[in-house]
PDB file of C-alpha atoms in Angstrom:
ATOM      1  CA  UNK A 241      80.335 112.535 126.407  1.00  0.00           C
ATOM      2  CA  UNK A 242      82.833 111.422 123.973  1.00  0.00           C
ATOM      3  CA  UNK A 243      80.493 111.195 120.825  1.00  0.00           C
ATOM      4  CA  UNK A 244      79.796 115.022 122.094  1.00  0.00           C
ATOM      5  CA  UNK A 245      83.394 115.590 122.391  1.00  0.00           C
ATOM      6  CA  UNK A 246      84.082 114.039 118.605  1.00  0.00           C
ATOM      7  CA  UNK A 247      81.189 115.874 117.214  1.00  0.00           C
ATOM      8  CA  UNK A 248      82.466 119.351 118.361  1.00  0.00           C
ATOM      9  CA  UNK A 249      85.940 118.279 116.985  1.00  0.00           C
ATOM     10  CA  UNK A 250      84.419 117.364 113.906  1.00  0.00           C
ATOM     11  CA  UNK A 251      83.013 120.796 113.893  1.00  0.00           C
ATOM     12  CA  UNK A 252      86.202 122.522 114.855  1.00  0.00           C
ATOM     13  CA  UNK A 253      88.349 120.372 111.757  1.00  0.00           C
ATOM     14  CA  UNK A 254      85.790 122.127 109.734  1.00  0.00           C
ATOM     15  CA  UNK A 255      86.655 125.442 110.476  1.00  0.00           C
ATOM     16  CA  UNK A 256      90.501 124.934 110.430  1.00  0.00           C
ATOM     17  CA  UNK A 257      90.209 122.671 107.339  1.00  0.00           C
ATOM     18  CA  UNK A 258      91.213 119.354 106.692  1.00  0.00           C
ATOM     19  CA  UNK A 259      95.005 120.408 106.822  1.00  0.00           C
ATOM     20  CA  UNK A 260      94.838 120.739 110.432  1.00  0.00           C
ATOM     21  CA  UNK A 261      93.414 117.675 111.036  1.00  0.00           C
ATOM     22  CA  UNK A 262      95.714 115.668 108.914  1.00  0.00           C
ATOM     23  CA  UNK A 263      98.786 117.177 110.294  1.00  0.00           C
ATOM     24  CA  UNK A 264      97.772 116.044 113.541  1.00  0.00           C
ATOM     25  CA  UNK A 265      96.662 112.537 112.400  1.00  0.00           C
ATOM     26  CA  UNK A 266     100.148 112.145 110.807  1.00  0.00           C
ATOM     27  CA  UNK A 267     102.244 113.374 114.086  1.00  0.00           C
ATOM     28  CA  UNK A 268      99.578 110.754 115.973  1.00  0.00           C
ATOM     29  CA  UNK A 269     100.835 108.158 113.204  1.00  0.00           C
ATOM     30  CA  UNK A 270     104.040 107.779 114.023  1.00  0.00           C
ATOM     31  CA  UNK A 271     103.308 107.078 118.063  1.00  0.00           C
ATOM     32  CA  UNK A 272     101.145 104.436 116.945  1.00  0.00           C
ATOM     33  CA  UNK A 273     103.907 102.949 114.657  1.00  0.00           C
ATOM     34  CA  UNK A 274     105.888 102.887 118.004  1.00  0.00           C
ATOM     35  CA  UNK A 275     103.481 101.249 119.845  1.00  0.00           C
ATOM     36  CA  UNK A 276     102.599  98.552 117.969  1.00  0.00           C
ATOM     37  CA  UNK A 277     106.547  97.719 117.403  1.00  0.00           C
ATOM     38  CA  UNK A 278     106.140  95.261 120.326  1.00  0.00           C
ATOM     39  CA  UNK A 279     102.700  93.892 118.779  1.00  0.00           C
ATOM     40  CA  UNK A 280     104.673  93.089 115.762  1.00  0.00           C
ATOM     41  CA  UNK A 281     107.896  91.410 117.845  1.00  0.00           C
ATOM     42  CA  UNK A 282     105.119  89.393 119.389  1.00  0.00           C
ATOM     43  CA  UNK A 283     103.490  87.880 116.335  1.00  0.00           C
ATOM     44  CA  UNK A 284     107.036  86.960 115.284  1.00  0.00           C
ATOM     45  CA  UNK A 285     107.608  85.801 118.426  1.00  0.00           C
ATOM     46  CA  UNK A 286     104.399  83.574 118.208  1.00  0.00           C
ATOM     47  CA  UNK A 287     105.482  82.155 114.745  1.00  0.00           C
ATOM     48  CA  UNK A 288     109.131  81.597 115.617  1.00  0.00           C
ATOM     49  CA  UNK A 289     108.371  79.514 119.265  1.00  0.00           C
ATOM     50  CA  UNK A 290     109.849  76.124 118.286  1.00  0.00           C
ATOM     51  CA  UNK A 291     112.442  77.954 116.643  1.00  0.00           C
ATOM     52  CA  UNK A 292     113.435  79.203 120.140  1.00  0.00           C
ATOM     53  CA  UNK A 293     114.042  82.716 119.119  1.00  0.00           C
ATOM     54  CA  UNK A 294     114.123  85.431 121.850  1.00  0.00           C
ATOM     55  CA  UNK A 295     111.418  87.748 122.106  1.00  0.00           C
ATOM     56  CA  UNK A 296     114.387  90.434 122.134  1.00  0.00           C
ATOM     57  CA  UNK A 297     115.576  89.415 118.490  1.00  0.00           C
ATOM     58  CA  UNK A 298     112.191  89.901 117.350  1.00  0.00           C
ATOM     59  CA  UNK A 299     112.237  93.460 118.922  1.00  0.00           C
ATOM     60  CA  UNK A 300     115.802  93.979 117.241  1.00  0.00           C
ATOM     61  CA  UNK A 301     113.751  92.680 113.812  1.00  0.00           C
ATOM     62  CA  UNK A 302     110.755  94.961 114.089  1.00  0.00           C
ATOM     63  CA  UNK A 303     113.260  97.803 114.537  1.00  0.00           C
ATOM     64  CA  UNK A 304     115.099  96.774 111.869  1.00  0.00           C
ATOM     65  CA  UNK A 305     112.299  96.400 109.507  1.00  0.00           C
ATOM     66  CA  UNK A 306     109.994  99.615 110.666  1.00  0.00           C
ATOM     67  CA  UNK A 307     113.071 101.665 110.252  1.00  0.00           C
ATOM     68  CA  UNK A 308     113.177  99.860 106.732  1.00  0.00           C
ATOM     69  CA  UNK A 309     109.519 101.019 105.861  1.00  0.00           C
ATOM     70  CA  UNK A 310     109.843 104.160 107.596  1.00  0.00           C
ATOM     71  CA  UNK A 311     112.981 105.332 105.510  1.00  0.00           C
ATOM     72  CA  UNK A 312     111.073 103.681 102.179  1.00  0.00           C
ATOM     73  CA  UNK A 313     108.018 105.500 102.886  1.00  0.00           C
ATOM     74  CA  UNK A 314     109.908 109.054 103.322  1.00  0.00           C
ATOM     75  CA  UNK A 315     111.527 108.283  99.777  1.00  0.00           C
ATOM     76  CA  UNK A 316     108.160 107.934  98.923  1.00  0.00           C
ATOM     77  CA  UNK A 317     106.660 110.892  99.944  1.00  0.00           C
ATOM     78  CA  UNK A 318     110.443 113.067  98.128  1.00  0.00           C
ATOM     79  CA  UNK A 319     108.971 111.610  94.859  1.00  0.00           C
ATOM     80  CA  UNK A 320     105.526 112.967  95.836  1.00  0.00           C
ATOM     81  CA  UNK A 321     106.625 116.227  96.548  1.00  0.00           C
ATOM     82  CA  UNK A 322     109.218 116.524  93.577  1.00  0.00           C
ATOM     83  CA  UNK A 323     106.954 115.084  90.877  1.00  0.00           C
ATOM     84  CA  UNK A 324     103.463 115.901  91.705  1.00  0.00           C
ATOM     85  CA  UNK A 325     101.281 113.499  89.928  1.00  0.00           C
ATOM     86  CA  UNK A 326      98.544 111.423  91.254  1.00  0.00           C
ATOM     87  CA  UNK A 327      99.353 108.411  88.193  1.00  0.00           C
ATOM     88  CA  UNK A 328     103.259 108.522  89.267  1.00  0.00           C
ATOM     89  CA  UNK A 329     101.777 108.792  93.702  1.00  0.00           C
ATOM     90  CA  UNK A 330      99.474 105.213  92.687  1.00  0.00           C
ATOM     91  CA  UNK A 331     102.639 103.867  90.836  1.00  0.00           C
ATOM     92  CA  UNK A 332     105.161 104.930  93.616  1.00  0.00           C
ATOM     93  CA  UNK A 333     102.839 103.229  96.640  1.00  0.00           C
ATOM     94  CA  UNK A 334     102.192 100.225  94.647  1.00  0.00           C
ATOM     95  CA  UNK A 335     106.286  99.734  94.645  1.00  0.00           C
ATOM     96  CA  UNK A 336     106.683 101.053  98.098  1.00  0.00           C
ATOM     97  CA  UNK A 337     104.683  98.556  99.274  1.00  0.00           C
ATOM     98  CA  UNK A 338     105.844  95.599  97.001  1.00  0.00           C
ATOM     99  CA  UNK A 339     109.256  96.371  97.948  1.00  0.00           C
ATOM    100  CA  UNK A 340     108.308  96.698 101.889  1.00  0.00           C
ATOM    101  CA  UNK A 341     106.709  92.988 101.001  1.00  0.00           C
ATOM    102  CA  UNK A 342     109.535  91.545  98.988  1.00  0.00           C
ATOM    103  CA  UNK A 343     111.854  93.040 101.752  1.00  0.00           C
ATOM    104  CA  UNK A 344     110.109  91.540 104.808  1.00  0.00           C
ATOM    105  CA  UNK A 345     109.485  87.826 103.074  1.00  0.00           C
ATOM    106  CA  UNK A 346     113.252  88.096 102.104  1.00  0.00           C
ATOM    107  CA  UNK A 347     114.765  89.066 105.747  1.00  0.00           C
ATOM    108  CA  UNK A 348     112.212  86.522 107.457  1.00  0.00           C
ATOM    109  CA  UNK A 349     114.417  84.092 105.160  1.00  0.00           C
ATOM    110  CA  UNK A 350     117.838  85.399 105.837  1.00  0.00           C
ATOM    111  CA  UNK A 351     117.526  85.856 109.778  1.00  0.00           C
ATOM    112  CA  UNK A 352     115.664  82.572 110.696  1.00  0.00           C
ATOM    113  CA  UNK A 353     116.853  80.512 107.814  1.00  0.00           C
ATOM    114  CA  UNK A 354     114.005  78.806 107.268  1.00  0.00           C
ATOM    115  CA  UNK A 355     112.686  76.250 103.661  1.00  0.00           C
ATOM    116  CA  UNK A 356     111.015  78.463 101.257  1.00  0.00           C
ATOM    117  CA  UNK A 357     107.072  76.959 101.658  1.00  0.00           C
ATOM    118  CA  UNK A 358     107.769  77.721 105.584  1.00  0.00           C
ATOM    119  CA  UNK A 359     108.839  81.584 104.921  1.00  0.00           C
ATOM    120  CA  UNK A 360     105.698  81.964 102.946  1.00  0.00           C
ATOM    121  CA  UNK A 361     103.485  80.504 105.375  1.00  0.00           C
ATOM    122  CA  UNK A 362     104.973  82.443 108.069  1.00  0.00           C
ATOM    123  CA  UNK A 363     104.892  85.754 106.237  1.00  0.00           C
ATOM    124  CA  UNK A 364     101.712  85.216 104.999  1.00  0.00           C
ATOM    125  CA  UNK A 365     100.585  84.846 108.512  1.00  0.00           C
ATOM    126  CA  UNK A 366     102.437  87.620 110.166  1.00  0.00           C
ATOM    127  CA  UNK A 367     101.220  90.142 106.923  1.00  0.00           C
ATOM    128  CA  UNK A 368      97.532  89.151 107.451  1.00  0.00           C
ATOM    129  CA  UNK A 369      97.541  89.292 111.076  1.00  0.00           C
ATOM    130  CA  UNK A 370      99.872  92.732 110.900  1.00  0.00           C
ATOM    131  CA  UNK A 371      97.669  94.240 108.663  1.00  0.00           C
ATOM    132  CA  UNK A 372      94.405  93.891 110.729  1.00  0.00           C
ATOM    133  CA  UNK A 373      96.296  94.870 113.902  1.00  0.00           C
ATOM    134  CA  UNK A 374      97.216  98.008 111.392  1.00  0.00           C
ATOM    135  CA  UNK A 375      93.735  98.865 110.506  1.00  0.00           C
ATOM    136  CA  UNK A 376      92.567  98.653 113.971  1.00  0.00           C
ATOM    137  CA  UNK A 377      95.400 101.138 115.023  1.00  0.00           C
ATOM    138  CA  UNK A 378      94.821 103.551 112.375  1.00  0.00           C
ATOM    139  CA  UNK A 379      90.986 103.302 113.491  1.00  0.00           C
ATOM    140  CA  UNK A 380      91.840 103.685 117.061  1.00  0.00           C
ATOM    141  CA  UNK A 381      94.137 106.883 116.121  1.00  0.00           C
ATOM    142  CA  UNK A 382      91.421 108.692 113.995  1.00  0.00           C
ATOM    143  CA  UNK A 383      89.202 108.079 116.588  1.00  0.00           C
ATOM    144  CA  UNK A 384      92.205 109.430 119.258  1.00  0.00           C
ATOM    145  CA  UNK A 385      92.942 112.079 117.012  1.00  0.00           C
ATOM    146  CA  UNK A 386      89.062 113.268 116.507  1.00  0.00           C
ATOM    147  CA  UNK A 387      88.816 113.385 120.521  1.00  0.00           C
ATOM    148  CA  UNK A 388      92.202 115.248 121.462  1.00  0.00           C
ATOM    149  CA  UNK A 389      91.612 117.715 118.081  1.00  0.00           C
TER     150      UNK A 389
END
């Protein structure tokens, strides 16, 4: 029933155009961002237990630092839209995301005030466990997005 259902969408996104599709995905994007706020608090939470940090700081970090990416991101996407170029869209997301790195390794350091080699193992840990929760999301909301089309 649902491979039916996704098909027919599929079909449907073909008539409309990708547009459609993509505007939808994008709305879906940001509810998925909101759900996996807690996910992220969690990991922290995980990484930060003998630290004996409350699982409601980490929710006031993951705030903190989605809004951060969130407010990059749409300075990201001004540049797009003022300079189209796909050479300066590569260089843009290449220092969107180093600075959304650099920015999350430095406030791990600040707020739990922890050695150096321990922030990197930490962030390290939280980026490559983060990240596949990510893809698994963004999976989850094409596949979402494809059904409720």
């Amino acid at each position: 029933f649902l491979i039916r259902r996704a098909l027919n969408n599929i079909l449907e996104i073909a008539k409309a155009g990708r547009g459609a599709f993509f505007d939808k995905f994008i709305n879906n994007i940001s509810k998925m961002m909101f759900i996996l706020l807690p996910l992220f608090a969690f990991l922290l939470k995980l990484l930060y237990l003998k630290k004996g940090v409350l699982y409601i700081e980490c929710i006031v970090f993951g705030l903190h630092f989605h809004s951060f990416v969130f407010l990059v991101s749409a300075i990201g996407s001004l540049v797009d839209l003022v300079i189209p170029s796909s050479t300066l869209s590569i260089i843009t997301a290449f220092l969107i995301m180093s600075w959304v790195f650099f920015y999350l390794f430095r406030a791990m350091r600040e707020v739990f005030k922890q050695s150096f080699f321990i922030t990197v193992l930490k962030f390290l840990t939280l980026s490559a466990s983060y990240l596949i929760c990510l893809l698994c999301a963004t999976l989850m909301t094409i596949l979402i997005t494809l059904l409720v089309f």
